[in-house]
Each structure stands twice: as structure tokens, then as C-alpha cells.
PDB file of C-alpha atoms in Angstrom:
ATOM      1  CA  UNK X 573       0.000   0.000   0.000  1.00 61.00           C
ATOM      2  CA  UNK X 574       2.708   2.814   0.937  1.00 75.00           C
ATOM      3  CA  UNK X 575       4.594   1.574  -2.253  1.00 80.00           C
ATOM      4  CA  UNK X 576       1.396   2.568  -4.178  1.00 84.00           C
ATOM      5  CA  UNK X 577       1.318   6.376  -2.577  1.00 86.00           C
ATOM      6  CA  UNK X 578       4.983   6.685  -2.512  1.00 87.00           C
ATOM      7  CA  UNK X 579       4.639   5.515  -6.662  1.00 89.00           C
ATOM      8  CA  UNK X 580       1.665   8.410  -6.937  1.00 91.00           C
ATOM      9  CA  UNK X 581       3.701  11.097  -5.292  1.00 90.00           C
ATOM     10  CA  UNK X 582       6.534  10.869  -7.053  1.00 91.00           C
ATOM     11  CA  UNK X 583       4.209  11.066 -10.341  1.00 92.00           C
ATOM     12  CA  UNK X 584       2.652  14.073  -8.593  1.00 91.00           C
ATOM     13  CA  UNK X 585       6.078  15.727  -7.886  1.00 91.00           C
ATOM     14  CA  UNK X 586       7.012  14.801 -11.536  1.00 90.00           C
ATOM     15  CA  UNK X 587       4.372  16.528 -13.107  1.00 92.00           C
ATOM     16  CA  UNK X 588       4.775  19.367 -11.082  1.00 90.00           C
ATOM     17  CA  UNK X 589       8.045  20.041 -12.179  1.00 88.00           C
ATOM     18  CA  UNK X 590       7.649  19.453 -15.633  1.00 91.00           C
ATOM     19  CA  UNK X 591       4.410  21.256 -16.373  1.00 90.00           C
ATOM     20  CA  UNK X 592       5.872  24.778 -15.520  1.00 88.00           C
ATOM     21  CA  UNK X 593       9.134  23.219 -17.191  1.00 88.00           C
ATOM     22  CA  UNK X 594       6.973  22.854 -20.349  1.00 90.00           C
ATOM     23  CA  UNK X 595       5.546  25.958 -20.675  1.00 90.00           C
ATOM     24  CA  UNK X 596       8.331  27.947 -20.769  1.00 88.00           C
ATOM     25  CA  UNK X 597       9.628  25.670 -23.608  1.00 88.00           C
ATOM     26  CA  UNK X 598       6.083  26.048 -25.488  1.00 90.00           C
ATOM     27  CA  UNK X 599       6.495  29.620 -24.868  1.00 88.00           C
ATOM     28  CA  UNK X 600       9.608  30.069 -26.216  1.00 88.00           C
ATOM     29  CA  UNK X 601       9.200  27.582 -29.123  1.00 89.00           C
ATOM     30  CA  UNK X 602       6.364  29.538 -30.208  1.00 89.00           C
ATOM     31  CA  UNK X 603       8.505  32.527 -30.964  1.00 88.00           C
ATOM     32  CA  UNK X 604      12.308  30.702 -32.354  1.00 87.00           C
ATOM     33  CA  UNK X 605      10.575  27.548 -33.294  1.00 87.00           C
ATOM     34  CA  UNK X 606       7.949  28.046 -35.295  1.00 88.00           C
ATOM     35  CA  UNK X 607       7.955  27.341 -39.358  1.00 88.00           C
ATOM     36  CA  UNK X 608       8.774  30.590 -41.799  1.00 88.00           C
ATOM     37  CA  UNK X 609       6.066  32.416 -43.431  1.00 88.00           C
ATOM     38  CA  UNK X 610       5.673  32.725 -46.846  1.00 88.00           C
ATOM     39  CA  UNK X 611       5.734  36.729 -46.232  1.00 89.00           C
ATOM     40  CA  UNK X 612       9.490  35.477 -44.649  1.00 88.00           C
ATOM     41  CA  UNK X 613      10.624  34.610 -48.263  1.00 91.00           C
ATOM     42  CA  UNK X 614      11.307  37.613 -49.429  1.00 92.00           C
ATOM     43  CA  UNK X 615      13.905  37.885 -46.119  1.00 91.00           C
ATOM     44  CA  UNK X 616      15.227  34.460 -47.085  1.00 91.00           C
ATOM     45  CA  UNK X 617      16.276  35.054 -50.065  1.00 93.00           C
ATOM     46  CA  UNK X 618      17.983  38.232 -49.242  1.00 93.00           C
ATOM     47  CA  UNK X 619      19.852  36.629 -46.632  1.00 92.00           C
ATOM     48  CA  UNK X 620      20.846  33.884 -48.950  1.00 93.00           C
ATOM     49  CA  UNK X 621      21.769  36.369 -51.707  1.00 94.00           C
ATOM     50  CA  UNK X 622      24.272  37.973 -48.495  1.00 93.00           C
ATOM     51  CA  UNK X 623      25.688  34.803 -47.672  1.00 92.00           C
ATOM     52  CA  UNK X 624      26.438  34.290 -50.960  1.00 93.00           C
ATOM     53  CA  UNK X 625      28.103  37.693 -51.838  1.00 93.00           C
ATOM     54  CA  UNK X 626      30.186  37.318 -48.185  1.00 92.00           C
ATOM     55  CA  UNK X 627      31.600  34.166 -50.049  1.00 91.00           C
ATOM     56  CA  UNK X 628      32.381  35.568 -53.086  1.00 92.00           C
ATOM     57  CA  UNK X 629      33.986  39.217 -52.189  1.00 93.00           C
ATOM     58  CA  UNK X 630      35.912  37.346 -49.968  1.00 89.00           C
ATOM     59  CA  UNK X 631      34.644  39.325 -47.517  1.00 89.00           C
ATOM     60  CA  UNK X 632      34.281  36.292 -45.046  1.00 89.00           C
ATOM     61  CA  UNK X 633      38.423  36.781 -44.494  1.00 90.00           C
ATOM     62  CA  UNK X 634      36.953  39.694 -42.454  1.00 90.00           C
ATOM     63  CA  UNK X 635      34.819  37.448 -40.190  1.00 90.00           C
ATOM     64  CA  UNK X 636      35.895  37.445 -36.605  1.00 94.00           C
ATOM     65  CA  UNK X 637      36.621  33.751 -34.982  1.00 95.00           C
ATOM     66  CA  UNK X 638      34.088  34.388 -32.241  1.00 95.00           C
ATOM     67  CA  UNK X 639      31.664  35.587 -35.076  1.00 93.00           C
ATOM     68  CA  UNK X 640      32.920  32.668 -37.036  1.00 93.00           C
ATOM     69  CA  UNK X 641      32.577  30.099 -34.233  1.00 95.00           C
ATOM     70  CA  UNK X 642      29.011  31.330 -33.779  1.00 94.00           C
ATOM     71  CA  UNK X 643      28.029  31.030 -37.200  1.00 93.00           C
ATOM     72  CA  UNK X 644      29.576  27.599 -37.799  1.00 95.00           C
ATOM     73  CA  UNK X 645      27.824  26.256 -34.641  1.00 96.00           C
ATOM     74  CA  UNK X 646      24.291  27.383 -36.009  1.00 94.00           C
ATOM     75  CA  UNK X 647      25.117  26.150 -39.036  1.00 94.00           C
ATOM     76  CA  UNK X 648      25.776  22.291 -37.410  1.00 96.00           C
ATOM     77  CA  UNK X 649      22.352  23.172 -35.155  1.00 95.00           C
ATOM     78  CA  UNK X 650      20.558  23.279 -38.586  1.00 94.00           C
ATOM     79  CA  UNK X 651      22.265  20.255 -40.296  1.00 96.00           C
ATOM     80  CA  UNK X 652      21.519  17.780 -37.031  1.00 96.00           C
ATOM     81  CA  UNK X 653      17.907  18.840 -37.905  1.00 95.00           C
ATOM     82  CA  UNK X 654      18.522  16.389 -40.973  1.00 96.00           C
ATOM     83  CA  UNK X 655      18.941  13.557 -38.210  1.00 96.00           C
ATOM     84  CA  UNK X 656      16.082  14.225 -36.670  1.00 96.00           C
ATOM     85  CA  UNK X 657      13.703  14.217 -39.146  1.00 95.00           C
ATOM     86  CA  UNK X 658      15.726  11.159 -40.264  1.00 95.00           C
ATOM     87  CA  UNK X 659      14.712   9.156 -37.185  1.00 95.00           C
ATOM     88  CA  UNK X 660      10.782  10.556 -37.382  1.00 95.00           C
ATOM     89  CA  UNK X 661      11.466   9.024 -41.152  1.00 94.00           C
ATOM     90  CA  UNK X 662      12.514   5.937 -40.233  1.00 93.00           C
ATOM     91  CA  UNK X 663       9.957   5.676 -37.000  1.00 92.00           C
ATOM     92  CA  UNK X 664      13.345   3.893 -35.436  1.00 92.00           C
ATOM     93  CA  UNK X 665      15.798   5.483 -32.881  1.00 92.00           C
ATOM     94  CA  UNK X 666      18.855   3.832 -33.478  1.00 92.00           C
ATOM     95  CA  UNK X 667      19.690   2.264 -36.999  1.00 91.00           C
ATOM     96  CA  UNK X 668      16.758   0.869 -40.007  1.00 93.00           C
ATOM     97  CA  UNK X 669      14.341  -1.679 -38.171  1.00 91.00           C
ATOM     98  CA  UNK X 670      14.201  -3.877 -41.331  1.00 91.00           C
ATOM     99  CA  UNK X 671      11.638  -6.855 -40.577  1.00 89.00           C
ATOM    100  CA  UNK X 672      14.048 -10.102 -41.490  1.00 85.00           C
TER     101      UNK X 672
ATOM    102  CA  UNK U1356       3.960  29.881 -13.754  1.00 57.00           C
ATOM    103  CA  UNK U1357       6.821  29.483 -16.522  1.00 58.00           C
ATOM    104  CA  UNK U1358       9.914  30.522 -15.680  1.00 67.00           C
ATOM    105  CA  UNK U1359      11.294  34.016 -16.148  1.00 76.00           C
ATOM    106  CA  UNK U1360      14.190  34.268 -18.310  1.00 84.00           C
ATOM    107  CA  UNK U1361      15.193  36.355 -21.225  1.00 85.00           C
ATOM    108  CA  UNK U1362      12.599  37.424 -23.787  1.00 86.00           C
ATOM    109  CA  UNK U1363      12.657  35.313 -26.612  1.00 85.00           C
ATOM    110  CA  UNK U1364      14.241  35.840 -29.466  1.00 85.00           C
ATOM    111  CA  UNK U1365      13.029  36.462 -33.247  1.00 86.00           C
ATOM    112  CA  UNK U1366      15.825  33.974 -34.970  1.00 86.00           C
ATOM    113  CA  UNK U1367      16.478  34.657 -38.632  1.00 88.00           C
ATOM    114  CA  UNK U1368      13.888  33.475 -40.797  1.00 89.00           C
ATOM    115  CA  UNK U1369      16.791  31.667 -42.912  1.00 91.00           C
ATOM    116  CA  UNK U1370      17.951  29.461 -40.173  1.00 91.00           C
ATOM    117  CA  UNK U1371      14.439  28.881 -39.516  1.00 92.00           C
ATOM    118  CA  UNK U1372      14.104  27.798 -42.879  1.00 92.00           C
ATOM    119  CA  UNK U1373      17.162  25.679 -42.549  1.00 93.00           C
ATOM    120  CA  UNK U1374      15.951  24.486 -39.635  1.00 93.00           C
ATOM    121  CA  UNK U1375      12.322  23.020 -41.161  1.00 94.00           C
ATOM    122  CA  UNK U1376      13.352  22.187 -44.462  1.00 94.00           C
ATOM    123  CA  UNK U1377      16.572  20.065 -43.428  1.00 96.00           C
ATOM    124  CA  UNK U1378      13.717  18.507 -40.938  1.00 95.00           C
ATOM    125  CA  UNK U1379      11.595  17.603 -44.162  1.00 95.00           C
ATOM    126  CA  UNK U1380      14.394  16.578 -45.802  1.00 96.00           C
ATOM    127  CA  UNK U1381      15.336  14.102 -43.551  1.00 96.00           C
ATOM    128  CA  UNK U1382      11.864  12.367 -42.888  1.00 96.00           C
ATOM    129  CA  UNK U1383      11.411  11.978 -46.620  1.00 96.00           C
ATOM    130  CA  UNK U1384      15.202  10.738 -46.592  1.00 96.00           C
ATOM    131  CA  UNK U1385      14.898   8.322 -43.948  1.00 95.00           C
ATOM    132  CA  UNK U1386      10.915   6.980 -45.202  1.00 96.00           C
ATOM    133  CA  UNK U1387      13.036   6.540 -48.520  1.00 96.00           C
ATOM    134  CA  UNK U1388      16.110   4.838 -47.421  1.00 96.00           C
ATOM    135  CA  UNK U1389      13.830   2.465 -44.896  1.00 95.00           C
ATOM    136  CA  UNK U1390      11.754   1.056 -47.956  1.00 95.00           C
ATOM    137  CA  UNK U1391      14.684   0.897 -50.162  1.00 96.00           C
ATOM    138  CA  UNK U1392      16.220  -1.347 -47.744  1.00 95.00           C
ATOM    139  CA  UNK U1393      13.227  -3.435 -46.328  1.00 95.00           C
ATOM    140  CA  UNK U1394      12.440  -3.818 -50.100  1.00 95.00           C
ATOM    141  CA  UNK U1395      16.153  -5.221 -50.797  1.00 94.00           C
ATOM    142  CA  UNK U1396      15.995  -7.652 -47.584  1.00 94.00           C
ATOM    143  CA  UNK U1397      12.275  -8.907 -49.109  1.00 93.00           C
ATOM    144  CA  UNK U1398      13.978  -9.880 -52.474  1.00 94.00           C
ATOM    145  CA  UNK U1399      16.302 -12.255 -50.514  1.00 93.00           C
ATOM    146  CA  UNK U1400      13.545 -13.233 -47.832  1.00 93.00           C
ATOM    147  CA  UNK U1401      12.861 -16.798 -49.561  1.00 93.00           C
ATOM    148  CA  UNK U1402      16.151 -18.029 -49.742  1.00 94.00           C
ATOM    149  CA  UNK U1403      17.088 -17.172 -46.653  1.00 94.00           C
ATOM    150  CA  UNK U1404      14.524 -18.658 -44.847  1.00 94.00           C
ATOM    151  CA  UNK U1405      14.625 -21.765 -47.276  1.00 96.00           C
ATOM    152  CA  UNK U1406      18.500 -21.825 -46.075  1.00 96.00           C
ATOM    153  CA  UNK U1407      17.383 -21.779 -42.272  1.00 95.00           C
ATOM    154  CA  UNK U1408      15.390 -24.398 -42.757  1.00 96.00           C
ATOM    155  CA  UNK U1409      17.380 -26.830 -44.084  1.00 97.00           C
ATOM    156  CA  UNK U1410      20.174 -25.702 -41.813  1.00 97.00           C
ATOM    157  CA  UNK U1411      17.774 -26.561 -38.760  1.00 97.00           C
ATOM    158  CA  UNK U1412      16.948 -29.647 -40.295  1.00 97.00           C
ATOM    159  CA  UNK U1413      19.834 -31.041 -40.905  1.00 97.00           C
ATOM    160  CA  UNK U1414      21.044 -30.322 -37.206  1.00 97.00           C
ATOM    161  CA  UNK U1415      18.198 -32.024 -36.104  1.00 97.00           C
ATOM    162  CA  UNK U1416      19.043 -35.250 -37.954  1.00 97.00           C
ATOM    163  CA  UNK U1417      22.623 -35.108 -36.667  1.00 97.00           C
ATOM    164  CA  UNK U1418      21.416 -34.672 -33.245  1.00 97.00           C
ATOM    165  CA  UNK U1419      18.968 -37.751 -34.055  1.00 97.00           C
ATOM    166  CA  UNK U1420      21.421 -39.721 -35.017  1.00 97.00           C
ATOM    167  CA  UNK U1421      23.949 -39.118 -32.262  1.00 96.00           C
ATOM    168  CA  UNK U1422      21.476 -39.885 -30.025  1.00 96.00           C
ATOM    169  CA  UNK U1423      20.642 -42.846 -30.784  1.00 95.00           C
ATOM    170  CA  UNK U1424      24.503 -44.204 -31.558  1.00 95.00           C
ATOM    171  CA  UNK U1425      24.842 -43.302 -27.860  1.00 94.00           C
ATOM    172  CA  UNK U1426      22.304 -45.516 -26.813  1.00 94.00           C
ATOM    173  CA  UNK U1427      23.221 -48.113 -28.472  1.00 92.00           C
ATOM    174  CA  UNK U1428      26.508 -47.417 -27.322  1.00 91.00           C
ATOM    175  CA  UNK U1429      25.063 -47.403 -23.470  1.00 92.00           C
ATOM    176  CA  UNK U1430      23.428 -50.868 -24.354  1.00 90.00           C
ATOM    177  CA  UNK U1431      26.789 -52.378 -25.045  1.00 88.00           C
ATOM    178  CA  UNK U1432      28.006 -51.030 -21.740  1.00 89.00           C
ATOM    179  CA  UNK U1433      25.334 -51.813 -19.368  1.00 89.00           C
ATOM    180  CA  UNK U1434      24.438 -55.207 -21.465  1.00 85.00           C
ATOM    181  CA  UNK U1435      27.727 -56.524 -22.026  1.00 82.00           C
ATOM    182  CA  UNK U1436      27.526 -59.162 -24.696  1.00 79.00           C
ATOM    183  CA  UNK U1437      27.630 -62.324 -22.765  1.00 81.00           C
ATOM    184  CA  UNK U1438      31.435 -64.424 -23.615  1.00 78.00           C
ATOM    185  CA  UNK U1439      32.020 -67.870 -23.840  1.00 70.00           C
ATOM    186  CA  UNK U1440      34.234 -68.807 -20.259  1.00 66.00           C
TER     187      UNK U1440
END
């Protein structure tokens, strides 16, 4: 019996720390999470039109290593998104679960 | 209550985009890849199993056999052949 309300306080004291836990994550997900707009395009594709003249003026010399750093780190961010939609691909964690 | 921390902040819409489309990417990648490969193991599914098979029954006649040359070979033991004195 004390097993049994010992097991449905600790679910108790789990969902209270998650829950607010949670919401902060919803709430910030909402804002640096969510999909781009099609009004965003326009942005995109200036950005991308930037990156690309940074590479070609060879003005990315000029880039400071803390700037640089930064950058490169978003840029690995973005590419482990590949992986993760990899796995929701797959519907397996680890490896292909081929059926022998 | 969520927790107070910084206001959150409006990311670049490009690494946004990145950030969805390399998501995309990789679901339709890894949907792909997994029928690609189930659909090469399925070719080979028959013979393989065909190969078990046989495998499995051929241990079992071994083990059959072995079986019984040990009890025969217990017979001999326990039921000596009787000798002429």
C-alpha cells in the first residue's frame, strides 16, 4: 500500500516540475521555433543572396573567430535537424528496423 | 507559472528555414532509405529462410542420429555381450 502512494507522489512531484518546465519551452518555441512564413521569403532570399556575396567578395576573411565560431555552430544546429527528421522518417531510434 | 528568463528571441527566418526544411528533408530521406532497404531484404527473404530451414533440419538429424549411436553405445556397456568362459 505505501509503495502505491509513494509511486503516486513521485508522479505528482514529476508533473509538477515538468508542467511549468513545459511551458516555458512552449512559450519560447512559439517565438524561435515556429515554421517561416511565406511573407518570410522575401527575407530568405535576401539573406541567402548575403551569404552568398560574403563568399564571393571574400569578404568572409573579415569574419571574426568568435563571429565565425558562432556562425559555424548554427550552421551544425541546422544540419543535425537532418537527423532528426531522419529518425521521425525511419519511426526507429537507433539504426533501419528492417523486418528479417 | 513558466519561468522568467530572457525574452525570446526572433531567430532569422533563414535558419528557420534551414531548420524546417533540413527537418523535411530528412523524414522523406529516412521513409526513402527504410523502404529501399526493407524492399532489398524482401527480395532475398525466400532463400534465406529456405536456407534456415534446411540448416535446422539437418542439425536435427545429426542430433537424431547421435542420439541414438549413444544408446546403443550405453546398451553395449550396461548389457555386455555375454562371452564364452
Amino acid at each position: 500500500m505505501s509503495g502505491a502512494i509513494k509511486k503516486v507522489g513521485l508522479i505528482n512531484s514529476f508533473i509538477a516540475t515538468v508542467k511549468p518546465n513545459l511551458k516555458t519551452f512552449v512559450k519560447y518555441a512559439k517565438v524561435e521555433l515556429t515554421p517561416p512564413k511565406l511573407s518570410d521569403l522575401p527575407e530568405i532570399k535576401n539573406e541567402i543572396s548575403k551569404m552568398i556575396q560574403t563568399a564571393q567578395t571574400g569578404r568572409w576573411k573579415n569574419i571574426t573567430v568568435k563571429d565565425a565560431t558562432l556562425k559555424s555552430l548554427i550552421a551544425l544546429e541546422v544540419y543535425m535537424w537532418f537527423y532528426v527528421g531522419e529518425c521521425i522518417g525511419k519511426r526507429h531510434l537507433i539504426g533501419y528496423d528492417i523486418k528479417l | 507559472m513558466p519561468r522568467e528568463f530572457k525574452a525570446p528571441v526572433n531567430v532569422s527566418p533563414l535558419i528557420r528555414f534551414g531548420r524546417w526544411s533540413f527537418l523535411l528533408l530528412g523524414v522523406t530521406y529516412g521513409a526513402t532509405r527504410h523502404s529501399y532497404l526493407q524492399k532489398k531484404e524482401d527480395k532475398t527473404k525466400e532463400t534465406r529462410h529456405q536456407k534456415i530451414a534446411e540448416r535446422e533440419a539437418k542439425i536435427a538429424m545429426e542430433k537424431k542420429k547421435f542420439a541414438e549411436e549413444e544408446i546403443k553405445n550405453l546398451d553395449i556397456i550396461f548389457n555386455p555381450p555375454k562371452t564364452v568362459t
